[in-house]
Short mmCIF file of C-alpha atoms and ligand atoms in Angstrom, two decimals:
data_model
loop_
_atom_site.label_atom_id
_atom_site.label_comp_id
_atom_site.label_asym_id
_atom_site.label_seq_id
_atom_site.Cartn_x
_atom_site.Cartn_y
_atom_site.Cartn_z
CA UNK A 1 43.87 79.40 108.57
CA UNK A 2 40.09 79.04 109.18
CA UNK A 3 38.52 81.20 111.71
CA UNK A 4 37.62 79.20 115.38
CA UNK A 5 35.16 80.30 117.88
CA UNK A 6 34.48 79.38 121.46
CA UNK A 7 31.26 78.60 122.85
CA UNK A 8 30.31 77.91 126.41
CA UNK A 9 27.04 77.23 127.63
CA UNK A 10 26.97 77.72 131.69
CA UNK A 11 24.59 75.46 133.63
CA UNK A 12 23.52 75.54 136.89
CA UNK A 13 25.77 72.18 137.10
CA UNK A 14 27.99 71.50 134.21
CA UNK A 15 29.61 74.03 132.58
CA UNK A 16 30.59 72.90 129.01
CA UNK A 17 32.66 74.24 125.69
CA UNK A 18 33.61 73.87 122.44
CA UNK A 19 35.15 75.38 119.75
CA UNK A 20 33.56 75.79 116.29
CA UNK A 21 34.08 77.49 113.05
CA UNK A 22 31.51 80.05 111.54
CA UNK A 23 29.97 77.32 109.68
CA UNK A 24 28.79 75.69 113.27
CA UNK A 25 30.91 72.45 112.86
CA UNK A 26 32.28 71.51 116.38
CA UNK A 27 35.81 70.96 115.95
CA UNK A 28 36.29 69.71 119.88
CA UNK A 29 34.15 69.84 122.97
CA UNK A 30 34.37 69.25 126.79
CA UNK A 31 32.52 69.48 130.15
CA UNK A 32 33.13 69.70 133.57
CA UNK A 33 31.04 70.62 136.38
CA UNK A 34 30.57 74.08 137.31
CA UNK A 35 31.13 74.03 140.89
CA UNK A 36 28.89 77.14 141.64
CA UNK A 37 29.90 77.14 145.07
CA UNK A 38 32.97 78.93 144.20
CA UNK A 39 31.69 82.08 143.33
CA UNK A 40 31.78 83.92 140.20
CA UNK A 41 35.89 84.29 140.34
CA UNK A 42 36.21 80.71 140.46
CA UNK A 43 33.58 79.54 137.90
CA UNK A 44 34.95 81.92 135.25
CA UNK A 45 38.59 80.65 135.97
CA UNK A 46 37.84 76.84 135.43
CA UNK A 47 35.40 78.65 132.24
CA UNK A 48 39.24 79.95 131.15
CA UNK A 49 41.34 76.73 131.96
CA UNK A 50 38.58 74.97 129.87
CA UNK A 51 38.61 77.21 126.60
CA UNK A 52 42.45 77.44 126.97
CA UNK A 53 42.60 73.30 127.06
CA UNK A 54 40.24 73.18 124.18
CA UNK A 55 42.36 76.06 122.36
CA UNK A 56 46.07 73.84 123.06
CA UNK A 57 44.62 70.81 121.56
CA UNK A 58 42.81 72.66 118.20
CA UNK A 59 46.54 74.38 118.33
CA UNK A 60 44.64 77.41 117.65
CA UNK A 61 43.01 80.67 119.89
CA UNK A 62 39.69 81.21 119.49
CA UNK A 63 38.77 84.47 117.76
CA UNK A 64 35.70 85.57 120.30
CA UNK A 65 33.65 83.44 122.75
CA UNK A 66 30.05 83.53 122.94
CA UNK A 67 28.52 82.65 126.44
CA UNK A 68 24.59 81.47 127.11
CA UNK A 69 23.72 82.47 130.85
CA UNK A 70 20.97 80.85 132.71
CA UNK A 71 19.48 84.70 133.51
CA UNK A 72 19.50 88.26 132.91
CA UNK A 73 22.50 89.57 131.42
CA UNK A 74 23.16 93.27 129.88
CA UNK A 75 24.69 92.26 126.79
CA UNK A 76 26.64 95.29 125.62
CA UNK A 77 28.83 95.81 128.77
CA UNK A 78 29.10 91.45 128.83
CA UNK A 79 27.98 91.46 132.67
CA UNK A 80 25.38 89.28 134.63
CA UNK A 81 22.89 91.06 136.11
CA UNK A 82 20.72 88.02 137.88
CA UNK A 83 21.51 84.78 137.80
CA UNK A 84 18.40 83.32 139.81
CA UNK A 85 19.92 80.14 139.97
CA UNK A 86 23.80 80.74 141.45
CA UNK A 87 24.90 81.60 145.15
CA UNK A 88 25.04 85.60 144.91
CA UNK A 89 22.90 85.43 141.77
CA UNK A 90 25.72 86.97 140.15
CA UNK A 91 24.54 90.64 140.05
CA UNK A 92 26.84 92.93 138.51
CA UNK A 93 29.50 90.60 137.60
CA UNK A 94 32.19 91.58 134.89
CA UNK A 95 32.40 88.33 132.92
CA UNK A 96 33.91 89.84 129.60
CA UNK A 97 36.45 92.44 131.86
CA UNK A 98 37.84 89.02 133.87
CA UNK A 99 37.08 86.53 131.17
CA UNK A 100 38.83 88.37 128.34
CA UNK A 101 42.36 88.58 129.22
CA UNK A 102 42.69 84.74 130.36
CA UNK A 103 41.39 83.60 127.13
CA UNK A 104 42.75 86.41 124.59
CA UNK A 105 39.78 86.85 122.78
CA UNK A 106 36.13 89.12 122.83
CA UNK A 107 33.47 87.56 125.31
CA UNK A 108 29.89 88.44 124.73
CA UNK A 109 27.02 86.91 127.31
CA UNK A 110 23.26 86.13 125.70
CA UNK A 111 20.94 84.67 128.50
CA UNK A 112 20.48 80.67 127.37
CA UNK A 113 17.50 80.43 125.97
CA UNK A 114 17.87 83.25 123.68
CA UNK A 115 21.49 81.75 122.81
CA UNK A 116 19.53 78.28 122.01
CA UNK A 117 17.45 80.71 119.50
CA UNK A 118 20.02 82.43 117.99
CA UNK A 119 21.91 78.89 117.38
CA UNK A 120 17.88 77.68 116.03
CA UNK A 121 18.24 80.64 113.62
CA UNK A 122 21.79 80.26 112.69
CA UNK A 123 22.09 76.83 111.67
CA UNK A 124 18.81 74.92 112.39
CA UNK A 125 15.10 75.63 111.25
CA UNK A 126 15.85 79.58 111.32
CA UNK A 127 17.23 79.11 107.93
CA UNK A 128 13.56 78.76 106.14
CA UNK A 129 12.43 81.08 108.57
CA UNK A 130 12.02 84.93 109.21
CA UNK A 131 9.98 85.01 112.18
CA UNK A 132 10.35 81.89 114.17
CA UNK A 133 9.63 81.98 118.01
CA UNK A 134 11.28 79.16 120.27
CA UNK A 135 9.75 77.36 123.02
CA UNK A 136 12.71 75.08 125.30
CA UNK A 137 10.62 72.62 127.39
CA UNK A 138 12.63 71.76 130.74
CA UNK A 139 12.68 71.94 134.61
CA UNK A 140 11.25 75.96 133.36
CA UNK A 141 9.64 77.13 129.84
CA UNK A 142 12.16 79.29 128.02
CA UNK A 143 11.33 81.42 125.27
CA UNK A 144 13.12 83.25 122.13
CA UNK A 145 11.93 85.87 119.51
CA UNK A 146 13.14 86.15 115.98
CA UNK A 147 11.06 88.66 114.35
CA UNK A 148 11.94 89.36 110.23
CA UNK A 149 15.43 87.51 110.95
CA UNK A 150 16.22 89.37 114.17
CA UNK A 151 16.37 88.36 117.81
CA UNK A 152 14.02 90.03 119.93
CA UNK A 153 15.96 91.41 122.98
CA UNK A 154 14.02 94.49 124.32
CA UNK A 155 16.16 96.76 126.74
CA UNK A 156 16.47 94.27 129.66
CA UNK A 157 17.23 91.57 127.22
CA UNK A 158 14.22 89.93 128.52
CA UNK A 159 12.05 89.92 125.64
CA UNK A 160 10.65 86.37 125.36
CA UNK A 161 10.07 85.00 128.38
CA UNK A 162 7.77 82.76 127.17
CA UNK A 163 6.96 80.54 130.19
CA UNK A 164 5.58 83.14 132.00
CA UNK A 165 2.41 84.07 129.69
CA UNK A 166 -0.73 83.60 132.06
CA UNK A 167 -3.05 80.47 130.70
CA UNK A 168 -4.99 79.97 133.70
CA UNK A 169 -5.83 83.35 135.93
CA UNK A 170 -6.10 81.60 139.51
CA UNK A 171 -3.77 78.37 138.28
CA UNK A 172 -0.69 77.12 140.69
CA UNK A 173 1.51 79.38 141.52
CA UNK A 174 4.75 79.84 139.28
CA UNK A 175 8.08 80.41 140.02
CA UNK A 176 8.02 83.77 138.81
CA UNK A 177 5.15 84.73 141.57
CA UNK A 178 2.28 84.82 139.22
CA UNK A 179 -0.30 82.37 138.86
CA UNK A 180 -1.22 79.80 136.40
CA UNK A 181 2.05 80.70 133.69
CA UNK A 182 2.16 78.06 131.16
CA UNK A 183 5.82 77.03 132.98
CA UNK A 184 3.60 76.30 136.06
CA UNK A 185 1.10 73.71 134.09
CA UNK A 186 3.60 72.08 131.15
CA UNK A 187 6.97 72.46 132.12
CA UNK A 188 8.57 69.07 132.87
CA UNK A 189 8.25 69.19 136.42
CA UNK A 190 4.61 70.00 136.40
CA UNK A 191 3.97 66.95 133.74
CA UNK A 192 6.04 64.96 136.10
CA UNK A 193 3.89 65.91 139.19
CA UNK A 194 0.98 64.84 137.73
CA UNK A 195 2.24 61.26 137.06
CA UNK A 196 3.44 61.26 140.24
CA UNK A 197 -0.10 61.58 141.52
CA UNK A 198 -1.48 59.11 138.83
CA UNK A 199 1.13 56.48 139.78
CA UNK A 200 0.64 57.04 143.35
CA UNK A 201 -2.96 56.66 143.26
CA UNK A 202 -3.20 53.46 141.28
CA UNK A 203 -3.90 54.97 137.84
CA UNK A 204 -0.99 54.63 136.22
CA UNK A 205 -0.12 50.71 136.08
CA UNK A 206 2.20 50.77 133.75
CA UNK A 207 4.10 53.98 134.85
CA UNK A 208 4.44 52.10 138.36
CA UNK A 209 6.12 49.22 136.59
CA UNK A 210 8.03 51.21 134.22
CA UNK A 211 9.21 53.80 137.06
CA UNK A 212 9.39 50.80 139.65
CA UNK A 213 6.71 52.50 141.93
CA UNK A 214 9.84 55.34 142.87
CA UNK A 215 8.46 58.89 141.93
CA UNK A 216 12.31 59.64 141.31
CA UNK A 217 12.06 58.18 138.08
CA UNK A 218 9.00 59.62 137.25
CA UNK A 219 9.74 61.86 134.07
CA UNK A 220 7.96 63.13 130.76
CA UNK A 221 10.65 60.13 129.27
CA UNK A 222 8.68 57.13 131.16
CA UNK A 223 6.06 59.07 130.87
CA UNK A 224 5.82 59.20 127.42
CA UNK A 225 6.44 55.29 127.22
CA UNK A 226 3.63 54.46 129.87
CA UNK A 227 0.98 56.39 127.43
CA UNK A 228 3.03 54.54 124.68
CA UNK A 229 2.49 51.06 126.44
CA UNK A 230 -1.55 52.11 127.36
CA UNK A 231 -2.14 54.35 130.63
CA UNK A 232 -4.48 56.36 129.28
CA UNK A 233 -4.90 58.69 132.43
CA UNK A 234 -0.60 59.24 131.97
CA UNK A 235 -1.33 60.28 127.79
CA UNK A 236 -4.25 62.34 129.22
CA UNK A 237 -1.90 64.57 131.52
CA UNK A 238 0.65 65.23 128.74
CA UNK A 239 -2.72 66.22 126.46
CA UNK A 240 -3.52 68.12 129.04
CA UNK A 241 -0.23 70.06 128.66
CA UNK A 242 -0.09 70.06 125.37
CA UNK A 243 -3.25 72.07 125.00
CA UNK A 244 -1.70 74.76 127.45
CA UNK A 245 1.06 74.89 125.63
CA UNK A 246 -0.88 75.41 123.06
CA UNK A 247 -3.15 77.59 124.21
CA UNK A 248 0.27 79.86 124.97
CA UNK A 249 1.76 79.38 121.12
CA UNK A 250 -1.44 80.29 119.50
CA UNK A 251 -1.68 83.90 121.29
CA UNK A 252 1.97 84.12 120.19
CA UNK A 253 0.85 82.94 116.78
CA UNK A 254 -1.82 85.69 116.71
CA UNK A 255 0.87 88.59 117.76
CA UNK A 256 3.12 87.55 115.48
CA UNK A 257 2.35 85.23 112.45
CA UNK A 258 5.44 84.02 112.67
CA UNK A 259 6.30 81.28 110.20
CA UNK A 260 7.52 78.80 112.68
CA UNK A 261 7.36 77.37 116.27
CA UNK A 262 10.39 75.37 117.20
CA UNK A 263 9.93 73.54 120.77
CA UNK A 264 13.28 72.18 122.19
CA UNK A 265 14.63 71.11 125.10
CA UNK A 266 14.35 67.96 127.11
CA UNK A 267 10.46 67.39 127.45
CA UNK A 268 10.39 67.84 123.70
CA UNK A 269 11.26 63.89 123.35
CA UNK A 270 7.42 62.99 124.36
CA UNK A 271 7.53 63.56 120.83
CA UNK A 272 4.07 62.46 118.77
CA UNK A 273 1.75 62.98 121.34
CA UNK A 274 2.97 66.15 122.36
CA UNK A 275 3.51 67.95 119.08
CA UNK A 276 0.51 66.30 117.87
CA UNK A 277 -1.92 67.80 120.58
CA UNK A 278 0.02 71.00 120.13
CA UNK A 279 -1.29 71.64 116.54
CA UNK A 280 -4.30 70.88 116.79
CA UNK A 281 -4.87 73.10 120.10
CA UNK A 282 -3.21 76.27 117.94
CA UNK A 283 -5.87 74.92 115.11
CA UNK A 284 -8.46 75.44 117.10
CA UNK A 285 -7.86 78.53 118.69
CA UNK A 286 -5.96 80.96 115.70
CA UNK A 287 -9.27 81.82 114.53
CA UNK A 288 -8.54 85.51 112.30
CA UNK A 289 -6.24 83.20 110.10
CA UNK A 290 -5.14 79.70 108.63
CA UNK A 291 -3.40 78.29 112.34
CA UNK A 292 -2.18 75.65 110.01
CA UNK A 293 -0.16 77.81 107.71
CA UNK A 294 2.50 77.94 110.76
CA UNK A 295 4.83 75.66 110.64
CA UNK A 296 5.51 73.73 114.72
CA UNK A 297 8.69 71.52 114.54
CA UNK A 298 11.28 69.73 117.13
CA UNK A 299 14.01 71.69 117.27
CA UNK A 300 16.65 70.44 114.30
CA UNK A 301 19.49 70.88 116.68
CA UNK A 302 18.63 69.32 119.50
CA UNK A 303 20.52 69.57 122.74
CA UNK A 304 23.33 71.30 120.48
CA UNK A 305 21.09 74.67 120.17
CA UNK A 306 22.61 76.40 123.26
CA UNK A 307 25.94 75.87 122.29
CA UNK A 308 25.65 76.07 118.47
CA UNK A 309 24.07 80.00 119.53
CA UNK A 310 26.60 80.87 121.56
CA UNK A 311 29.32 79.92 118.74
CA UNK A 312 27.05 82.08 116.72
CA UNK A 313 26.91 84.63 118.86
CA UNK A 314 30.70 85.02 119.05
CA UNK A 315 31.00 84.72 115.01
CA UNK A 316 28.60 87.52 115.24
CA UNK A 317 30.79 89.66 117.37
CA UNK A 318 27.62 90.45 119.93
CA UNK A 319 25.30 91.74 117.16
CA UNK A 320 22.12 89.97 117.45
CA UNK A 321 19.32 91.92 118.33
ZN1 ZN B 401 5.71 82.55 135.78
#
């Protein structure tokens, strides 16, 4: 019988697994919220009665799982070391000594972004790449490192925090405590703010209708289709952050020549405009070599990149970096 692997991707909300052979097909897949407020014994028991549901209905055990963690993790012993995020932040929690046993199988932990990599390099654009560096636009900017076909962990496992590269020196603050990171001017809460203030100031007419005049439904999505339908001052702002962004990837580009940029996650959908603005920004600033030469592509995999990593990172036994 074919190999299956468990992968769980743990958000701050919904807590969600499948199981998957080495070949990253999902066999079966389910979700259910995480209910953080019951500590870390209680969120890795419902983790357990999840994988063990998934594991009676493929009639078969997974042979490892593989775990993305919104934070700092030390990936050899498999604990959390700072889980910004969760009540108690986690620190020092045994996940793979208490996860282990209820499941019957290896647990390794990879903090999520780096998991989203990993699953980039395993089974999406990482296959035509060596070096390929991953940007995941969301409520933060996270960050991955492949350099010649390996993930970039450093010791803390904290190697590619990508977000946090300084753009502008005395820029808003970020939630990191710096100033001016590129999280703090084109993550998607900082492209929605800006709409926000367009909208709310008249210059956005067809964000207000789109959004109904509520700044709750203000998001890089209507965003995207106000620009689309002719606010100019809305497809400014997300130009605006494109260029940071890009300002960001081409010093990346510069340290590393890598031979491709993936951007995922949700703020990713602006799509043209975005990637478009992107480019050219790395064009114009790579200067000691052809910008163009690197490739900068949506992510193939989509919102399946965290979970598609951490099935690779349990077919992988823990071995990535
Ligand atoms: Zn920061």
């Amino acid at each position: 019988m074919t190999k299956v692997y468990a992968g769980v991707d743990l958000g701050g909300t919904m807590l969600k697994a499948v199981l998957g052979n080495a070949d990253g097909k999902i066999l079966c897949e389910n979700s259910i919220p995480t209910q953080s407020h019951l500590g870390p014994n209680g969120v890795l028991d419902r983790i357990a009665t999840l994988v063990n549901e998934l594991a009676a209905k493929a009639k078969q055990k997974p042979a490892a799982l593989g775990m993305g963690v919104p934070g700092l993790v030390d990936l050899k012993a498999g604990v959390t070391k700072f889980l910004p995020n969760f009540p108690t932040q986690w620190r020092e929690v045994k996940v793979r000594e208490t996860l282990s046993p209820k499941i019957g199988c290896p647990v390794y932990l990879l903090n999520d972004v780096r998991t989203a990599t990993l699953g980039e390099l395993t089974y999406g654009h990482g296959r035509t790449a060596n070096t390929m560096v991953f940007f995941a636009l969301g409520t933060g900017i996270g960050g991955g490192v492949v350099v010649d076909g390996k993930l970039r962990l450093g010791p803390l496992g904290a190697a590619g925090e990508l977000g946090h590269l300084t753009i502008l020196p005395d820029g808003p603050r970020c939630g990191c405590g710096n100033r001016g990171c590129v999280e703090a001017l084109a993550s998607a809460p900082a492209i929605a703010a800006e709409g926000v203030r367009l909208m709310l100031s008249g210059q956005a007419p067809k964000l207000h209708e789109i959004a109904g005049g509520d700044a709750g439904k203000v998001t890089t999505k209507t965003m995207a289709e106000a620009a689309a339908k002719g606010d100019e001052k809305v497809a400014e702002a997300i130009v605006r952050a494109a260029e940071y962004l890009g300002i960001a990837i081409a010093s990346v580009v510069t340290t590393l020549h890598p031979d491709l940029i993936v951007i995922g996650g949700g703020a990713a959908g602006i799509g043209d405009l975005l990637f478009d603005n992107v480019r050219r920004t790395v064009c114009e600033r790579v200067k000691m070599f052809p910008g163009e030469t690197v490739r900068i592509e949506p992510s193939l995999l989509g919102d399946k990149a965290g979970i598609l990593g951490a099935i690779a990172l349990a077919v992988k036994g823990g071995q990535v970096g």
